[in-house]
mmCIF file of C-alpha atoms in Angstrom:
data_model
loop_
_atom_site.group_PDB
_atom_site.id
_atom_site.type_symbol
_atom_site.label_atom_id
_atom_site.label_comp_id
_atom_site.label_asym_id
_atom_site.label_seq_id
_atom_site.Cartn_x
_atom_site.Cartn_y
_atom_site.Cartn_z
ATOM 1 C CA MET F 1 223.878 -62.948 -89.408
ATOM 2 C CA ALA F 2 224.743 -66.634 -89.083
ATOM 3 C CA PHE F 3 223.795 -69.103 -91.774
ATOM 4 C CA GLY F 4 223.616 -72.836 -91.050
ATOM 5 C CA ARG F 5 225.013 -75.391 -93.466
ATOM 6 C CA LYS F 6 222.303 -77.094 -95.518
ATOM 7 C CA ARG F 7 221.680 -80.634 -94.314
ATOM 8 C CA LYS F 8 222.738 -83.237 -96.872
ATOM 9 C CA VAL F 9 220.313 -86.117 -97.276
ATOM 10 C CA VAL F 10 220.063 -89.238 -99.421
ATOM 11 C CA PRO F 11 217.564 -88.332 -102.192
ATOM 12 C CA PHE F 12 213.988 -89.215 -101.246
ATOM 13 C CA ARG F 13 210.683 -90.006 -102.938
ATOM 14 C CA SER F 14 207.028 -89.463 -102.071
ATOM 15 C CA PRO F 15 204.845 -92.437 -101.000
ATOM 16 C CA GLY F 16 203.278 -92.524 -104.468
ATOM 17 C CA GLU F 17 206.679 -92.515 -106.132
ATOM 18 C CA LEU F 18 207.814 -95.381 -103.884
ATOM 19 C CA ASP F 19 204.748 -97.333 -104.994
ATOM 20 C CA ALA F 20 205.736 -96.682 -108.614
ATOM 21 C CA MET F 21 209.266 -97.913 -107.888
ATOM 22 C CA ALA F 22 207.824 -100.993 -106.187
ATOM 23 C CA ALA F 23 205.826 -101.735 -109.345
ATOM 24 C CA ALA F 24 209.048 -101.629 -111.379
ATOM 25 C CA GLY F 25 210.739 -103.707 -108.701
ATOM 26 C CA ALA F 26 208.031 -106.366 -108.872
ATOM 27 C CA VAL F 27 208.764 -106.782 -112.594
ATOM 28 C CA VAL F 28 212.441 -107.310 -111.761
ATOM 29 C CA GLY F 29 211.535 -109.830 -109.060
ATOM 30 C CA ALA F 30 209.375 -111.812 -111.466
ATOM 31 C CA ALA F 31 212.148 -111.802 -114.078
ATOM 32 C CA LEU F 32 214.700 -113.081 -111.565
ATOM 33 C CA VAL F 33 212.445 -115.946 -110.487
ATOM 34 C CA ALA F 34 211.817 -116.902 -114.122
ATOM 35 C CA VAL F 35 215.556 -116.887 -114.814
ATOM 36 C CA ARG F 36 216.311 -119.052 -111.794
ATOM 37 C CA ASP F 37 213.641 -121.543 -112.847
ATOM 38 C CA ALA F 38 215.138 -121.700 -116.347
ATOM 39 C CA ALA F 39 218.744 -122.101 -115.161
ATOM 40 C CA LYS F 40 219.443 -125.789 -115.837
ATOM 41 C CA PRO F 41 222.525 -127.647 -117.045
ATOM 42 C CA GLY F 42 222.885 -127.165 -120.814
ATOM 43 C CA VAL F 43 221.116 -123.789 -120.871
ATOM 44 C CA SER F 44 223.102 -120.780 -122.086
ATOM 45 C CA THR F 45 223.218 -117.447 -120.306
ATOM 46 C CA LEU F 46 221.863 -115.896 -123.520
ATOM 47 C CA GLU F 47 218.766 -118.063 -123.144
ATOM 48 C CA LEU F 48 218.403 -116.791 -119.583
ATOM 49 C CA ASP F 49 218.700 -113.259 -120.899
ATOM 50 C CA ARG F 50 215.829 -113.873 -123.324
ATOM 51 C CA VAL F 51 213.679 -115.242 -120.500
ATOM 52 C CA ALA F 52 214.257 -112.089 -118.444
ATOM 53 C CA GLU F 53 213.620 -109.749 -121.355
ATOM 54 C CA ALA F 54 210.339 -111.502 -122.189
ATOM 55 C CA VAL F 55 209.066 -111.176 -118.608
ATOM 56 C CA ILE F 56 210.039 -107.497 -118.473
ATOM 57 C CA ARG F 57 208.473 -106.572 -121.811
ATOM 58 C CA ASP F 58 205.319 -108.623 -121.173
ATOM 59 C CA ALA F 59 204.818 -106.482 -118.056
ATOM 60 C CA GLY F 60 204.970 -103.310 -120.156
ATOM 61 C CA ALA F 61 208.420 -102.415 -118.853
ATOM 62 C CA VAL F 62 211.803 -101.927 -120.517
ATOM 63 C CA PRO F 63 215.072 -103.701 -119.585
ATOM 64 C CA SER F 64 217.227 -100.996 -118.020
ATOM 65 C CA PHE F 65 220.516 -102.800 -118.676
ATOM 66 C CA LEU F 66 220.002 -103.339 -122.410
ATOM 67 C CA GLY F 67 222.014 -100.698 -124.267
ATOM 68 C CA TYR F 68 223.263 -99.078 -121.042
ATOM 69 C CA HIS F 69 226.655 -97.662 -122.079
ATOM 70 C CA GLY F 70 226.604 -100.271 -124.850
ATOM 71 C CA PHE F 71 225.799 -103.309 -122.677
ATOM 72 C CA THR F 72 224.216 -106.019 -124.834
ATOM 73 C CA GLY F 73 222.119 -107.917 -122.287
ATOM 74 C CA SER F 74 218.934 -107.472 -120.280
ATOM 75 C CA ILE F 75 220.664 -109.191 -117.363
ATOM 76 C CA CYS F 76 224.183 -109.447 -116.049
ATOM 77 C CA SER F 77 224.999 -113.162 -115.805
ATOM 78 C CA SER F 78 228.075 -113.750 -113.662
ATOM 79 C CA VAL F 79 229.085 -117.406 -113.245
ATOM 80 C CA ASN F 80 231.551 -118.780 -110.681
ATOM 81 C CA ASP F 81 234.577 -116.428 -110.522
ATOM 82 C CA ARG F 82 232.705 -113.655 -112.351
ATOM 83 C CA VAL F 83 231.616 -111.106 -109.775
ATOM 84 C CA VAL F 84 229.391 -108.690 -111.690
ATOM 85 C CA HIS F 85 228.612 -107.384 -115.197
ATOM 86 C CA GLY F 86 228.927 -110.723 -116.986
ATOM 87 C CA ILE F 87 227.606 -110.522 -120.561
ATOM 88 C CA PRO F 88 225.078 -113.212 -121.568
ATOM 89 C CA THR F 89 226.267 -115.259 -124.572
ATOM 90 C CA ALA F 90 225.230 -118.367 -126.477
ATOM 91 C CA GLU F 91 228.627 -119.933 -125.761
ATOM 92 C CA ASP F 92 228.309 -119.588 -121.978
ATOM 93 C CA ILE F 93 226.603 -122.899 -121.127
ATOM 94 C CA LEU F 94 225.627 -123.718 -117.556
ATOM 95 C CA VAL F 95 226.766 -126.981 -115.996
ATOM 96 C CA GLU F 96 225.859 -128.813 -112.809
ATOM 97 C CA GLY F 97 227.461 -127.142 -109.799
ATOM 98 C CA ASP F 98 227.828 -123.655 -111.285
ATOM 99 C CA LEU F 99 227.288 -120.705 -108.966
ATOM 100 C CA VAL F 100 225.276 -118.089 -110.864
ATOM 101 C CA SER F 101 224.727 -114.428 -109.966
ATOM 102 C CA ILE F 102 221.989 -112.669 -111.938
ATOM 103 C CA ASP F 103 221.571 -108.891 -111.800
ATOM 104 C CA CYS F 104 218.462 -107.434 -113.431
ATOM 105 C CA GLY F 105 216.865 -104.022 -113.885
ATOM 106 C CA ALA F 106 213.625 -102.717 -115.365
ATOM 107 C CA ILE F 107 212.065 -99.345 -116.091
ATOM 108 C CA LEU F 108 208.316 -98.986 -115.647
ATOM 109 C CA GLU F 109 206.688 -95.610 -116.271
ATOM 110 C CA GLY F 110 210.047 -93.910 -115.820
ATOM 111 C CA TRP F 111 210.981 -95.558 -112.507
ATOM 112 C CA HIS F 112 213.768 -98.075 -112.012
ATOM 113 C CA GLY F 113 213.966 -101.346 -110.123
ATOM 114 C CA ASP F 114 217.322 -103.087 -109.622
ATOM 115 C CA SER F 115 217.962 -106.410 -107.895
ATOM 116 C CA ALA F 116 220.331 -109.387 -107.938
ATOM 117 C CA TRP F 117 220.696 -112.792 -106.396
ATOM 118 C CA THR F 118 222.954 -115.830 -106.477
ATOM 119 C CA PHE F 119 221.871 -119.450 -106.835
ATOM 120 C CA GLY F 120 223.317 -122.809 -107.794
ATOM 121 C CA VAL F 121 222.729 -124.911 -110.880
ATOM 122 C CA GLY F 122 221.649 -128.298 -109.596
ATOM 123 C CA THR F 123 223.663 -129.451 -106.585
ATOM 124 C CA ILE F 124 226.444 -127.102 -105.449
ATOM 125 C CA ILE F 125 229.222 -127.563 -102.925
ATOM 126 C CA GLU F 126 228.696 -126.381 -99.349
ATOM 127 C CA ALA F 127 231.291 -123.605 -99.600
ATOM 128 C CA ASP F 128 229.394 -122.018 -102.499
ATOM 129 C CA GLU F 129 226.076 -122.370 -100.687
ATOM 130 C CA LEU F 130 227.488 -120.686 -97.595
ATOM 131 C CA LEU F 131 229.074 -117.928 -99.706
ATOM 132 C CA SER F 132 225.697 -117.058 -101.195
ATOM 133 C CA GLU F 133 224.100 -117.198 -97.738
ATOM 134 C CA ALA F 134 226.767 -114.896 -96.294
ATOM 135 C CA THR F 135 226.192 -112.370 -99.084
ATOM 136 C CA ARG F 136 222.431 -112.464 -98.557
ATOM 137 C CA LEU F 137 222.850 -111.981 -94.810
ATOM 138 C CA SER F 138 225.187 -109.032 -95.420
ATOM 139 C CA MET F 139 222.561 -107.451 -97.660
ATOM 140 C CA GLU F 140 219.848 -108.028 -95.058
ATOM 141 C CA ALA F 141 222.017 -106.377 -92.400
ATOM 142 C CA GLY F 142 222.330 -103.338 -94.672
ATOM 143 C CA ILE F 143 218.586 -103.294 -95.281
ATOM 144 C CA ALA F 144 217.940 -103.292 -91.532
ATOM 145 C CA ALA F 145 220.033 -100.101 -91.244
ATOM 146 C CA MET F 146 217.767 -98.206 -93.658
ATOM 147 C CA ILE F 147 216.300 -96.153 -90.820
ATOM 148 C CA ALA F 148 215.536 -92.429 -90.816
ATOM 149 C CA GLY F 149 218.280 -90.546 -88.979
ATOM 150 C CA ASN F 150 221.032 -92.993 -89.901
ATOM 151 C CA ARG F 151 223.869 -91.811 -92.118
ATOM 152 C CA LEU F 152 224.941 -93.392 -95.394
ATOM 153 C CA THR F 153 227.958 -95.163 -93.916
ATOM 154 C CA ASP F 154 225.829 -96.622 -91.140
ATOM 155 C CA VAL F 155 224.439 -98.838 -93.908
ATOM 156 C CA SER F 156 227.960 -99.621 -95.156
ATOM 157 C CA HIS F 157 229.058 -100.508 -91.629
ATOM 158 C CA ALA F 158 226.010 -102.728 -91.134
ATOM 159 C CA ILE F 159 226.793 -104.615 -94.348
ATOM 160 C CA GLU F 160 230.382 -105.143 -93.201
ATOM 161 C CA ASN F 161 229.233 -106.315 -89.778
ATOM 162 C CA GLY F 162 226.833 -108.707 -91.482
ATOM 163 C CA THR F 163 229.761 -110.185 -93.382
ATOM 164 C CA HIS F 164 231.822 -110.592 -90.227
ATOM 165 C CA ALA F 165 228.872 -112.227 -88.444
ATOM 166 C CA ALA F 166 228.578 -114.710 -91.314
ATOM 167 C CA GLU F 167 232.317 -115.371 -91.152
ATOM 168 C CA LYS F 168 232.010 -116.194 -87.465
ATOM 169 C CA ALA F 169 229.016 -118.457 -88.055
ATOM 170 C CA HIS F 170 230.649 -120.237 -91.005
ATOM 171 C CA GLY F 171 234.140 -120.457 -89.523
ATOM 172 C CA ARG F 172 235.880 -118.896 -92.523
ATOM 173 C CA LYS F 173 236.862 -115.572 -94.095
ATOM 174 C CA TYR F 174 235.168 -113.925 -97.069
ATOM 175 C CA GLY F 175 236.579 -111.319 -99.423
ATOM 176 C CA ILE F 176 234.570 -108.085 -99.540
ATOM 177 C CA VAL F 177 234.960 -107.016 -103.173
ATOM 178 C CA ASP F 178 236.814 -103.723 -103.366
ATOM 179 C CA GLY F 179 235.578 -100.747 -105.369
ATOM 180 C CA TYR F 180 232.028 -101.910 -106.090
ATOM 181 C CA GLY F 181 228.860 -101.296 -104.122
ATOM 182 C CA GLY F 182 225.352 -99.914 -104.026
ATOM 183 C CA HIS F 183 223.917 -96.619 -105.212
ATOM 184 C CA GLY F 184 221.053 -94.209 -105.236
ATOM 185 C CA ILE F 185 218.206 -95.073 -107.589
ATOM 186 C CA GLY F 186 214.969 -93.530 -108.833
ATOM 187 C CA ARG F 187 214.303 -92.117 -112.296
ATOM 188 C CA GLU F 188 217.855 -93.158 -113.143
ATOM 189 C CA MET F 189 219.389 -96.543 -112.425
ATOM 190 C CA HIS F 190 222.665 -95.278 -110.989
ATOM 191 C CA MET F 191 222.502 -92.112 -108.915
ATOM 192 C CA GLU F 192 224.504 -90.569 -106.122
ATOM 193 C CA PRO F 193 225.436 -91.465 -103.473
ATOM 194 C CA PHE F 194 227.740 -94.473 -103.883
ATOM 195 C CA LEU F 195 227.202 -97.002 -101.088
ATOM 196 C CA ALA F 196 230.339 -98.869 -100.023
ATOM 197 C CA ASN F 197 230.007 -102.368 -98.573
ATOM 198 C CA GLU F 198 232.304 -101.641 -95.623
ATOM 199 C CA GLY F 199 233.536 -98.670 -93.630
ATOM 200 C CA ALA F 200 233.244 -96.625 -90.460
ATOM 201 C CA PRO F 201 229.738 -95.543 -89.392
ATOM 202 C CA GLY F 202 228.305 -92.060 -88.925
ATOM 203 C CA LYS F 203 229.418 -90.380 -92.147
ATOM 204 C CA GLY F 204 227.819 -89.132 -95.344
ATOM 205 C CA PRO F 205 224.336 -87.807 -96.092
ATOM 206 C CA GLU F 206 221.445 -88.534 -93.752
ATOM 207 C CA LEU F 207 218.718 -91.064 -94.483
ATOM 208 C CA VAL F 208 215.232 -89.535 -94.379
ATOM 209 C CA VAL F 209 211.772 -90.951 -94.968
ATOM 210 C CA GLY F 210 211.594 -91.776 -98.679
ATOM 211 C CA SER F 211 215.360 -92.171 -99.222
ATOM 212 C CA THR F 212 216.086 -94.994 -101.664
ATOM 213 C CA LEU F 213 219.237 -97.046 -102.162
ATOM 214 C CA ALA F 214 220.214 -100.162 -104.047
ATOM 215 C CA ILE F 215 222.022 -102.288 -101.462
ATOM 216 C CA GLU F 216 224.335 -104.852 -103.080
ATOM 217 C CA PRO F 217 227.177 -106.644 -101.306
ATOM 218 C CA MET F 218 229.560 -108.848 -103.304
ATOM 219 C CA LEU F 219 231.630 -111.467 -101.478
ATOM 220 C CA THR F 220 234.186 -114.040 -102.589
ATOM 221 C CA LEU F 221 235.709 -117.230 -101.220
ATOM 222 C CA GLY F 222 239.131 -115.640 -101.513
ATOM 223 C CA THR F 223 240.472 -112.260 -102.564
ATOM 224 C CA TYR F 224 238.833 -108.852 -102.441
ATOM 225 C CA GLU F 225 240.717 -107.898 -105.633
ATOM 226 C CA THR F 226 239.186 -107.993 -109.105
ATOM 227 C CA GLU F 227 240.034 -107.283 -112.725
ATOM 228 C CA ILE F 228 237.968 -106.495 -115.812
ATOM 229 C CA LEU F 229 238.144 -108.857 -118.788
ATOM 230 C CA ALA F 230 238.869 -107.812 -122.355
ATOM 231 C CA ASP F 231 235.146 -107.292 -123.042
ATOM 232 C CA ASP F 232 235.451 -104.165 -120.823
ATOM 233 C CA TRP F 233 232.508 -105.335 -118.696
ATOM 234 C CA THR F 234 232.996 -108.648 -116.921
ATOM 235 C CA VAL F 235 234.530 -108.311 -113.440
ATOM 236 C CA VAL F 236 236.333 -111.436 -112.165
ATOM 237 C CA THR F 237 238.269 -112.322 -109.029
ATOM 238 C CA THR F 238 242.026 -112.153 -109.546
ATOM 239 C CA ASP F 239 242.599 -115.483 -107.789
ATOM 240 C CA GLY F 240 239.809 -117.394 -109.551
ATOM 241 C CA SER F 241 237.770 -117.776 -106.372
ATOM 242 C CA ARG F 242 234.014 -117.894 -106.628
ATOM 243 C CA ALA F 243 231.860 -114.850 -105.974
ATOM 244 C CA ALA F 244 228.281 -114.075 -104.957
ATOM 245 C CA HIS F 245 226.133 -110.953 -105.402
ATOM 246 C CA TRP F 246 222.827 -110.050 -103.750
ATOM 247 C CA GLU F 247 220.897 -106.808 -104.212
ATOM 248 C CA HIS F 248 217.587 -105.183 -103.341
ATOM 249 C CA THR F 249 216.267 -101.694 -103.958
ATOM 250 C CA VAL F 250 215.172 -100.397 -100.540
ATOM 251 C CA ALA F 251 213.371 -97.322 -99.218
ATOM 252 C CA VAL F 252 213.283 -95.702 -95.782
ATOM 253 C CA THR F 253 209.730 -95.373 -94.446
ATOM 254 C CA GLU F 254 208.166 -94.298 -91.178
ATOM 255 C CA ASP F 255 207.499 -97.984 -90.512
ATOM 256 C CA GLY F 256 211.043 -99.134 -91.257
ATOM 257 C CA PRO F 257 212.836 -100.377 -94.370
ATOM 258 C CA ARG F 258 210.694 -101.223 -97.405
ATOM 259 C CA ILE F 259 212.067 -103.602 -100.026
ATOM 260 C CA LEU F 260 210.949 -102.332 -103.434
ATOM 261 C CA THR F 261 212.129 -105.352 -105.441
ATOM 262 C CA LEU F 262 210.073 -108.130 -103.884
ATOM 263 C CA ARG F 263 210.013 -111.485 -105.677
ATOM 264 C CA PRO F 264 206.933 -113.645 -106.175
ATOM 265 C CA GLU F 265 206.744 -116.682 -103.897
#
């Protein structure tokens, strides 16, 4: 008797569970908008952290980053050459022209939302503006590949192609940060599978209706190489070049990709 190999799929949720994740995602979106609005010259990243935590708790949710493996913030605040996992502090004061990446997560009724974006403080230079745009476009290319029947690395390949399309449009190269990427998400913040931000298509588990992934490209104006600072959290570029980070939690549906971390207008 012949036995077929069990089909591997990216973990999936029911329509009701996706709605619950979208509710958590909406809290994250509101927190991100509040943080961006508060990000002015002279404001500390710790103050931004308090803004995010207040929005999350006022919505009846819990910050998913706070206490995660000992992390001390409700957001990751990564400024300029900091790529991800920056710790909010009172000493980290924003100035005009800073490029700020904020990553935020919330748990509502047991479901996680996770999202990030990059913005400038006041007026920023064109190169930084284009870097953030390129990262957003790479994320959107990955989102568009969240189609039933695609494989995991089809999303990775789409993100990479989005980066190369931005490079062509902007007339410059970007560093695709090595070793970091997206992930499965649901009742835990970080779940299998890991989603690389580049690679060959057609590999890995299959996307099915209800599959959920956090899609999060990170690009730099220089190197793809990073190092972790002495705080054991903050990831920085090894050449000091600026970095950007965009992320949405996304689900596969019969009607196409559904962003679960929408932000208020």
